[in-house]
Amino acid sequence: MKLYPAIDILDGRAVRLLYGKRELVTDYGLPEERAKMWMDAGAKALHVVDLSGAFEGDSRIDGAIEKIASLGAEVQSGGGLRSMDAIRRRLNAGARWVVLGTIAQTNPELFAEAAALYGDRVVAGIDCKNGFLSVRGWTEESGETGVSFGKRAKEMGVKRCVFTDVSRDGALVGAALDATAEMAEKTGLEVIASGGIAAMSDLEALEKRGVYGAILGRSIYEGKIDLREALARFGG
């Protein structure tokens, strides 16, 4: 199972939010310093999110992506990618994969165009609350279910998705095991679990259910999971 330490960037700082709420923020310093810390522990891939862009719709972390990619990291990045220009700039800055979620609802033609142009470099961002998609930095709920979107993305040629249970994000309450496994089973996508992962036992349970990967956020920032140990056990 592939592990992705998370770096969420808000106003130029590496932060963690609780339940995705902007006002419930903890600052963890400069993004590139945090990236080096995770890579020194053995990480190869990092999940880097532009929270400012996700909230405001304007991609603005290309400089940070360049610095992180220059360290040798495989960067998977989302947030604020709502135009083809923004997607292109994020990839040109050094992102290996881009995570697209909001535009699938607000501009499905653009999502389809990006999937056709960039193939498996496009990762579907499936952020859900009570089974329904949350968009625009999780501030709005779509009428479409996450599974329905996952099936559509698969038909467009997308290979992989990041699945986040918004109600668990940053709360260290355990992975959404059944919902994550269901997403993989019903869509055929390689699913990267995100939200609520709090202990090695969560990773073990996800691996047993055949989940492709997992994003580690607050659990490694607060030492609930030792990243070096997790990478040795599950891979990077």
Short mmCIF file of the C-alpha atoms (twelve columns), coordinates in Angstrom:
data_MODEL
# 
_entry.id   MODEL 
# 
loop_
_atom_site.group_PDB 
_atom_site.id 
_atom_site.type_symbol 
_atom_site.label_atom_id 
_atom_site.label_alt_id 
_atom_site.label_comp_id 
_atom_site.label_asym_id 
_atom_site.label_seq_id 
_atom_site.Cartn_x 
_atom_site.Cartn_y 
_atom_site.Cartn_z 
_atom_site.pdbx_PDB_model_num 
ATOM 1   C CA . MET A 1   0.000   0.000  0.000   1 
ATOM 2   C CA . LYS A 2   1.393   3.374  -1.044  1 
ATOM 3   C CA . LEU A 3   1.626   6.009  1.685   1 
ATOM 4   C CA . TYR A 4   1.418   9.747  1.017   1 
ATOM 5   C CA . PRO A 5   2.382   12.134 3.837   1 
ATOM 6   C CA . ALA A 6   0.200   15.237 3.470   1 
ATOM 7   C CA . ILE A 7   1.254   18.854 3.243   1 
ATOM 8   C CA . ASP A 8   -1.698  21.247 3.211   1 
ATOM 9   C CA . ILE A 9   -0.726  24.821 2.340   1 
ATOM 10  C CA . LEU A 10  -2.714  27.811 3.560   1 
ATOM 11  C CA . ASP A 11  -1.356  31.329 3.071   1 
ATOM 12  C CA . GLY A 12  2.089   29.915 2.382   1 
ATOM 13  C CA . ARG A 13  2.265   27.768 5.533   1 
ATOM 14  C CA . ALA A 14  1.998   24.020 6.115   1 
ATOM 15  C CA . VAL A 15  -1.103  23.501 8.234   1 
ATOM 16  C CA . ARG A 16  -3.663  20.957 9.367   1 
ATOM 17  C CA . LEU A 17  -7.354  21.733 9.545   1 
ATOM 18  C CA . LEU A 18  -9.953  19.989 11.680  1 
ATOM 19  C CA . TYR A 19  -12.980 18.762 9.673   1 
ATOM 20  C CA . GLY A 20  -11.733 20.905 6.784   1 
ATOM 21  C CA . LYS A 21  -12.709 24.138 8.570   1 
ATOM 22  C CA . ARG A 22  -10.465 27.106 7.873   1 
ATOM 23  C CA . GLU A 23  -10.883 28.519 11.365  1 
ATOM 24  C CA . LEU A 24  -9.722  25.258 13.023  1 
ATOM 25  C CA . VAL A 25  -6.103  25.457 11.901  1 
ATOM 26  C CA . THR A 26  -2.731  24.375 13.314  1 
ATOM 27  C CA . ASP A 27  0.447   25.834 11.776  1 
ATOM 28  C CA . TYR A 28  3.390   23.508 11.080  1 
ATOM 29  C CA . GLY A 29  5.865   25.846 9.422   1 
ATOM 30  C CA . LEU A 30  7.189   26.144 5.875   1 
ATOM 31  C CA . PRO A 31  5.949   23.528 3.366   1 
ATOM 32  C CA . GLU A 32  9.402   22.726 1.964   1 
ATOM 33  C CA . GLU A 33  10.814  22.152 5.457   1 
ATOM 34  C CA . ARG A 34  7.962   19.794 6.283   1 
ATOM 35  C CA . ALA A 35  8.493   18.004 2.949   1 
ATOM 36  C CA . LYS A 36  12.163  17.456 3.743   1 
ATOM 37  C CA . MET A 37  11.228  16.070 7.154   1 
ATOM 38  C CA . TRP A 38  8.892   13.483 5.637   1 
ATOM 39  C CA . MET A 39  11.397  12.560 2.935   1 
ATOM 40  C CA . ASP A 40  14.152  12.150 5.509   1 
ATOM 41  C CA . ALA A 41  11.851  9.597  7.156   1 
ATOM 42  C CA . GLY A 42  11.745  7.664  3.884   1 
ATOM 43  C CA . ALA A 43  8.735   9.071  2.030   1 
ATOM 44  C CA . LYS A 44  8.907   9.148  -1.758  1 
ATOM 45  C CA . ALA A 45  5.444   10.505 -2.599  1 
ATOM 46  C CA . LEU A 46  3.797   13.541 -0.977  1 
ATOM 47  C CA . HIS A 47  0.203   14.767 -1.156  1 
ATOM 48  C CA . VAL A 48  0.328   18.571 -1.408  1 
ATOM 49  C CA . VAL A 49  -2.887  20.600 -1.287  1 
ATOM 50  C CA . ASP A 50  -3.450  24.288 -1.985  1 
ATOM 51  C CA . LEU A 51  -6.040  25.095 0.677   1 
ATOM 52  C CA . SER A 52  -6.099  28.790 -0.220  1 
ATOM 53  C CA . GLY A 53  -6.861  27.780 -3.790  1 
ATOM 54  C CA . ALA A 54  -9.491  25.266 -2.704  1 
ATOM 55  C CA . PHE A 55  -11.327 27.917 -0.686  1 
ATOM 56  C CA . GLU A 56  -10.937 30.785 -3.140  1 
ATOM 57  C CA . GLY A 57  -10.606 29.060 -6.525  1 
ATOM 58  C CA . ASP A 58  -7.239  30.555 -7.454  1 
ATOM 59  C CA . SER A 59  -4.222  28.241 -7.718  1 
ATOM 60  C CA . ARG A 60  -1.247  29.848 -6.005  1 
ATOM 61  C CA . ILE A 61  1.270   27.230 -4.801  1 
ATOM 62  C CA . ASP A 62  3.318   26.599 -7.941  1 
ATOM 63  C CA . GLY A 63  6.413   28.049 -6.265  1 
ATOM 64  C CA . ALA A 64  6.032   25.703 -3.297  1 
ATOM 65  C CA . ILE A 65  5.509   22.752 -5.642  1 
ATOM 66  C CA . GLU A 66  8.754   23.615 -7.442  1 
ATOM 67  C CA . LYS A 67  10.680  23.667 -4.151  1 
ATOM 68  C CA . ILE A 68  9.173   20.367 -2.960  1 
ATOM 69  C CA . ALA A 69  9.666   18.610 -6.305  1 
ATOM 70  C CA . SER A 70  13.289  19.784 -6.405  1 
ATOM 71  C CA . LEU A 71  13.890  17.682 -3.280  1 
ATOM 72  C CA . GLY A 72  13.117  14.594 -5.369  1 
ATOM 73  C CA . ALA A 73  9.557   14.033 -4.151  1 
ATOM 74  C CA . GLU A 74  6.822   12.499 -6.296  1 
ATOM 75  C CA . VAL A 75  4.156   15.162 -5.820  1 
ATOM 76  C CA . GLN A 76  0.429   14.530 -5.977  1 
ATOM 77  C CA . SER A 77  -1.341  17.867 -5.748  1 
ATOM 78  C CA . GLY A 78  -4.831  19.344 -5.670  1 
ATOM 79  C CA . GLY A 79  -6.674  22.461 -4.578  1 
ATOM 80  C CA . GLY A 80  -7.619  25.451 -6.711  1 
ATOM 81  C CA . LEU A 81  -7.307  23.605 -10.019 1 
ATOM 82  C CA . ARG A 82  -10.340 24.982 -11.834 1 
ATOM 83  C CA . SER A 83  -8.921  25.848 -15.256 1 
ATOM 84  C CA . MET A 84  -6.743  24.073 -17.802 1 
ATOM 85  C CA . ASP A 85  -4.106  26.753 -17.293 1 
ATOM 86  C CA . ALA A 86  -3.993  26.081 -13.547 1 
ATOM 87  C CA . ILE A 87  -3.717  22.331 -14.164 1 
ATOM 88  C CA . ARG A 88  -0.935  22.843 -16.701 1 
ATOM 89  C CA . ARG A 89  0.972   25.193 -14.383 1 
ATOM 90  C CA . ARG A 90  0.762   22.745 -11.468 1 
ATOM 91  C CA . LEU A 91  2.140   19.937 -13.629 1 
ATOM 92  C CA . ASN A 92  4.845   22.152 -15.105 1 
ATOM 93  C CA . ALA A 93  5.850   23.206 -11.579 1 
ATOM 94  C CA . GLY A 94  6.708   19.581 -10.833 1 
ATOM 95  C CA . ALA A 95  3.530   17.790 -9.764  1 
ATOM 96  C CA . ARG A 96  3.468   14.229 -11.068 1 
ATOM 97  C CA . TRP A 97  -0.292  13.916 -10.522 1 
ATOM 98  C CA . VAL A 98  -3.092  16.461 -10.144 1 
ATOM 99  C CA . VAL A 99  -6.181  15.806 -8.044  1 
ATOM 100 C CA . LEU A 100 -9.364  17.232 -9.573  1 
ATOM 101 C CA . GLY A 101 -12.636 17.341 -7.678  1 
ATOM 102 C CA . THR A 102 -14.626 20.579 -7.782  1 
ATOM 103 C CA . ILE A 103 -14.351 21.046 -11.564 1 
ATOM 104 C CA . ALA A 104 -15.956 17.653 -12.141 1 
ATOM 105 C CA . GLN A 105 -19.152 19.252 -10.823 1 
ATOM 106 C CA . THR A 106 -18.761 22.868 -11.934 1 
ATOM 107 C CA . ASN A 107 -17.136 22.189 -15.311 1 
ATOM 108 C CA . PRO A 108 -17.470 18.510 -16.308 1 
ATOM 109 C CA . GLU A 109 -16.283 19.279 -19.840 1 
ATOM 110 C CA . LEU A 110 -12.985 20.584 -18.453 1 
ATOM 111 C CA . PHE A 111 -12.589 17.516 -16.247 1 
ATOM 112 C CA . ALA A 112 -13.146 15.269 -19.273 1 
ATOM 113 C CA . GLU A 113 -10.673 17.326 -21.324 1 
ATOM 114 C CA . ALA A 114 -8.005  17.071 -18.617 1 
ATOM 115 C CA . ALA A 115 -8.545  13.315 -18.265 1 
ATOM 116 C CA . ALA A 116 -8.234  12.846 -22.031 1 
ATOM 117 C CA . LEU A 117 -5.114  15.018 -22.261 1 
ATOM 118 C CA . TYR A 118 -3.187  13.876 -19.194 1 
ATOM 119 C CA . GLY A 119 -4.459  10.320 -18.676 1 
ATOM 120 C CA . ASP A 120 -3.384  8.689  -15.431 1 
ATOM 121 C CA . ARG A 121 -1.742  11.918 -14.266 1 
ATOM 122 C CA . VAL A 122 -5.289  12.994 -13.386 1 
ATOM 123 C CA . VAL A 123 -6.559  11.668 -10.041 1 
ATOM 124 C CA . ALA A 124 -10.237 12.087 -9.176  1 
ATOM 125 C CA . GLY A 125 -10.781 13.903 -5.887  1 
ATOM 126 C CA . ILE A 126 -13.811 12.336 -4.237  1 
ATOM 127 C CA . ASP A 127 -14.576 14.218 -1.027  1 
ATOM 128 C CA . CYS A 128 -17.788 13.058 0.600   1 
ATOM 129 C CA . LYS A 129 -20.052 13.759 3.514   1 
ATOM 130 C CA . ASN A 130 -22.855 11.270 4.111   1 
ATOM 131 C CA . GLY A 131 -22.041 9.744  0.740   1 
ATOM 132 C CA . PHE A 132 -22.491 12.956 -1.272  1 
ATOM 133 C CA . LEU A 133 -19.739 15.025 -2.844  1 
ATOM 134 C CA . SER A 134 -18.416 18.099 -1.041  1 
ATOM 135 C CA . VAL A 135 -16.914 20.759 -3.309  1 
ATOM 136 C CA . ARG A 136 -15.315 24.246 -3.224  1 
ATOM 137 C CA . GLY A 137 -13.027 23.480 -0.304  1 
ATOM 138 C CA . TRP A 138 -15.788 21.351 1.307   1 
ATOM 139 C CA . THR A 139 -18.002 24.395 1.736   1 
ATOM 140 C CA . GLU A 140 -20.781 23.121 -0.573  1 
ATOM 141 C CA . GLU A 141 -22.515 19.777 -1.061  1 
ATOM 142 C CA . SER A 142 -23.234 18.393 -4.519  1 
ATOM 143 C CA . GLY A 143 -26.304 16.336 -5.311  1 
ATOM 144 C CA . GLU A 144 -24.165 13.550 -6.755  1 
ATOM 145 C CA . THR A 145 -22.900 10.597 -4.760  1 
ATOM 146 C CA . GLY A 146 -19.209 9.857  -4.579  1 
ATOM 147 C CA . VAL A 147 -19.691 6.413  -6.107  1 
ATOM 148 C CA . SER A 148 -21.577 7.864  -9.083  1 
ATOM 149 C CA . PHE A 149 -18.770 10.349 -9.744  1 
ATOM 150 C CA . GLY A 150 -16.177 7.594  -9.349  1 
ATOM 151 C CA . LYS A 151 -17.892 5.500  -11.997 1 
ATOM 152 C CA . ARG A 152 -18.009 8.459  -14.381 1 
ATOM 153 C CA . ALA A 153 -14.335 9.205  -13.809 1 
ATOM 154 C CA . LYS A 154 -13.451 5.579  -14.514 1 
ATOM 155 C CA . GLU A 155 -15.347 5.720  -17.799 1 
ATOM 156 C CA . MET A 156 -13.299 8.789  -18.777 1 
ATOM 157 C CA . GLY A 157 -10.076 6.834  -18.338 1 
ATOM 158 C CA . VAL A 158 -9.149  7.973  -14.826 1 
ATOM 159 C CA . LYS A 159 -7.308  5.217  -12.985 1 
ATOM 160 C CA . ARG A 160 -7.124  6.451  -9.405  1 
ATOM 161 C CA . CYS A 161 -8.971  8.557  -6.841  1 
ATOM 162 C CA . VAL A 162 -8.396  10.144 -3.464  1 
ATOM 163 C CA . PHE A 163 -11.414 9.370  -1.302  1 
ATOM 164 C CA . THR A 164 -11.945 11.588 1.744   1 
ATOM 165 C CA . ASP A 165 -14.648 11.277 4.366   1 
ATOM 166 C CA . VAL A 166 -14.941 14.966 5.250   1 
ATOM 167 C CA . SER A 167 -16.574 14.226 8.605   1 
ATOM 168 C CA . ARG A 168 -13.418 12.409 9.719   1 
ATOM 169 C CA . ASP A 169 -10.701 14.617 8.263   1 
ATOM 170 C CA . GLY A 170 -8.155  15.717 10.838  1 
ATOM 171 C CA . ALA A 171 -10.151 14.183 13.685  1 
ATOM 172 C CA . LEU A 172 -8.106  11.005 14.283  1 
ATOM 173 C CA . VAL A 173 -11.291 8.957  14.658  1 
ATOM 174 C CA . GLY A 174 -10.316 6.059  12.404  1 
ATOM 175 C CA . ALA A 175 -10.518 5.436  8.678   1 
ATOM 176 C CA . ALA A 176 -13.853 5.224  6.866   1 
ATOM 177 C CA . LEU A 177 -13.110 1.584  6.148   1 
ATOM 178 C CA . ASP A 178 -16.403 0.375  4.693   1 
ATOM 179 C CA . ALA A 179 -17.007 3.468  2.559   1 
ATOM 180 C CA . THR A 180 -13.447 3.375  1.218   1 
ATOM 181 C CA . ALA A 181 -13.640 -0.314 0.348   1 
ATOM 182 C CA . GLU A 182 -17.059 0.232  -1.257  1 
ATOM 183 C CA . MET A 183 -15.625 2.991  -3.430  1 
ATOM 184 C CA . ALA A 184 -12.966 0.614  -4.732  1 
ATOM 185 C CA . GLU A 185 -15.373 -2.267 -5.260  1 
ATOM 186 C CA . LYS A 186 -18.121 -0.296 -7.003  1 
ATOM 187 C CA . THR A 187 -15.994 1.986  -9.192  1 
ATOM 188 C CA . GLY A 188 -12.974 -0.138 -10.086 1 
ATOM 189 C CA . LEU A 189 -10.665 2.774  -9.234  1 
ATOM 190 C CA . GLU A 190 -7.444  2.469  -7.279  1 
ATOM 191 C CA . VAL A 191 -8.512  4.233  -4.082  1 
ATOM 192 C CA . ILE A 192 -6.257  6.335  -1.877  1 
ATOM 193 C CA . ALA A 193 -7.882  6.662  1.549   1 
ATOM 194 C CA . SER A 194 -7.868  10.011 3.324   1 
ATOM 195 C CA . GLY A 195 -9.381  11.293 6.552   1 
ATOM 196 C CA . GLY A 196 -9.484  9.945  10.091  1 
ATOM 197 C CA . ILE A 197 -6.498  7.589  9.885   1 
ATOM 198 C CA . ALA A 198 -5.176  7.494  13.432  1 
ATOM 199 C CA . ALA A 199 -3.115  4.345  13.987  1 
ATOM 200 C CA . MET A 200 -1.209  1.542  12.305  1 
ATOM 201 C CA . SER A 201 -4.288  -0.621 12.819  1 
ATOM 202 C CA . ASP A 202 -6.201  1.655  10.412  1 
ATOM 203 C CA . LEU A 203 -3.557  1.074  7.754   1 
ATOM 204 C CA . GLU A 204 -3.607  -2.653 8.384   1 
ATOM 205 C CA . ALA A 205 -7.408  -2.728 8.018   1 
ATOM 206 C CA . LEU A 206 -7.283  -0.715 4.783   1 
ATOM 207 C CA . GLU A 207 -4.605  -2.984 3.351   1 
ATOM 208 C CA . LYS A 208 -6.687  -6.081 4.142   1 
ATOM 209 C CA . ARG A 209 -9.611  -4.563 2.222   1 
ATOM 210 C CA . GLY A 210 -7.428  -4.086 -0.851  1 
ATOM 211 C CA . VAL A 211 -7.181  -0.288 -0.677  1 
ATOM 212 C CA . TYR A 212 -4.429  1.027  -2.953  1 
ATOM 213 C CA . GLY A 213 -2.993  3.782  -0.753  1 
ATOM 214 C CA . ALA A 214 -3.451  6.128  2.179   1 
ATOM 215 C CA . ILE A 215 -2.780  9.778  2.932   1 
ATOM 216 C CA . LEU A 216 -1.326  10.496 6.355   1 
ATOM 217 C CA . GLY A 217 -1.967  13.885 7.912   1 
ATOM 218 C CA . ARG A 218 -2.544  14.736 11.558  1 
ATOM 219 C CA . SER A 219 -1.559  11.195 12.604  1 
ATOM 220 C CA . ILE A 220 2.070   11.764 11.616  1 
ATOM 221 C CA . TYR A 221 2.155   15.453 12.571  1 
ATOM 222 C CA . GLU A 222 1.145   14.558 16.126  1 
ATOM 223 C CA . GLY A 223 3.154   11.334 16.346  1 
ATOM 224 C CA . LYS A 224 0.197   8.936  16.498  1 
ATOM 225 C CA . ILE A 225 1.819   7.049  13.632  1 
ATOM 226 C CA . ASP A 226 5.593   6.872  13.250  1 
ATOM 227 C CA . LEU A 227 6.094   7.597  9.546   1 
ATOM 228 C CA . ARG A 228 9.402   5.767  9.271   1 
ATOM 229 C CA . GLU A 229 7.870   2.653  10.823  1 
ATOM 230 C CA . ALA A 230 4.765   2.876  8.635   1 
ATOM 231 C CA . LEU A 231 6.820   3.228  5.456   1 
ATOM 232 C CA . ALA A 232 8.924   0.219  6.442   1 
ATOM 233 C CA . ARG A 233 5.749   -1.807 7.046   1 
ATOM 234 C CA . PHE A 234 3.576   -0.721 4.132   1 
ATOM 235 C CA . GLY A 235 5.867   0.888  1.567   1 
ATOM 236 C CA . GLY A 236 6.268   4.419  0.217   1 
# 
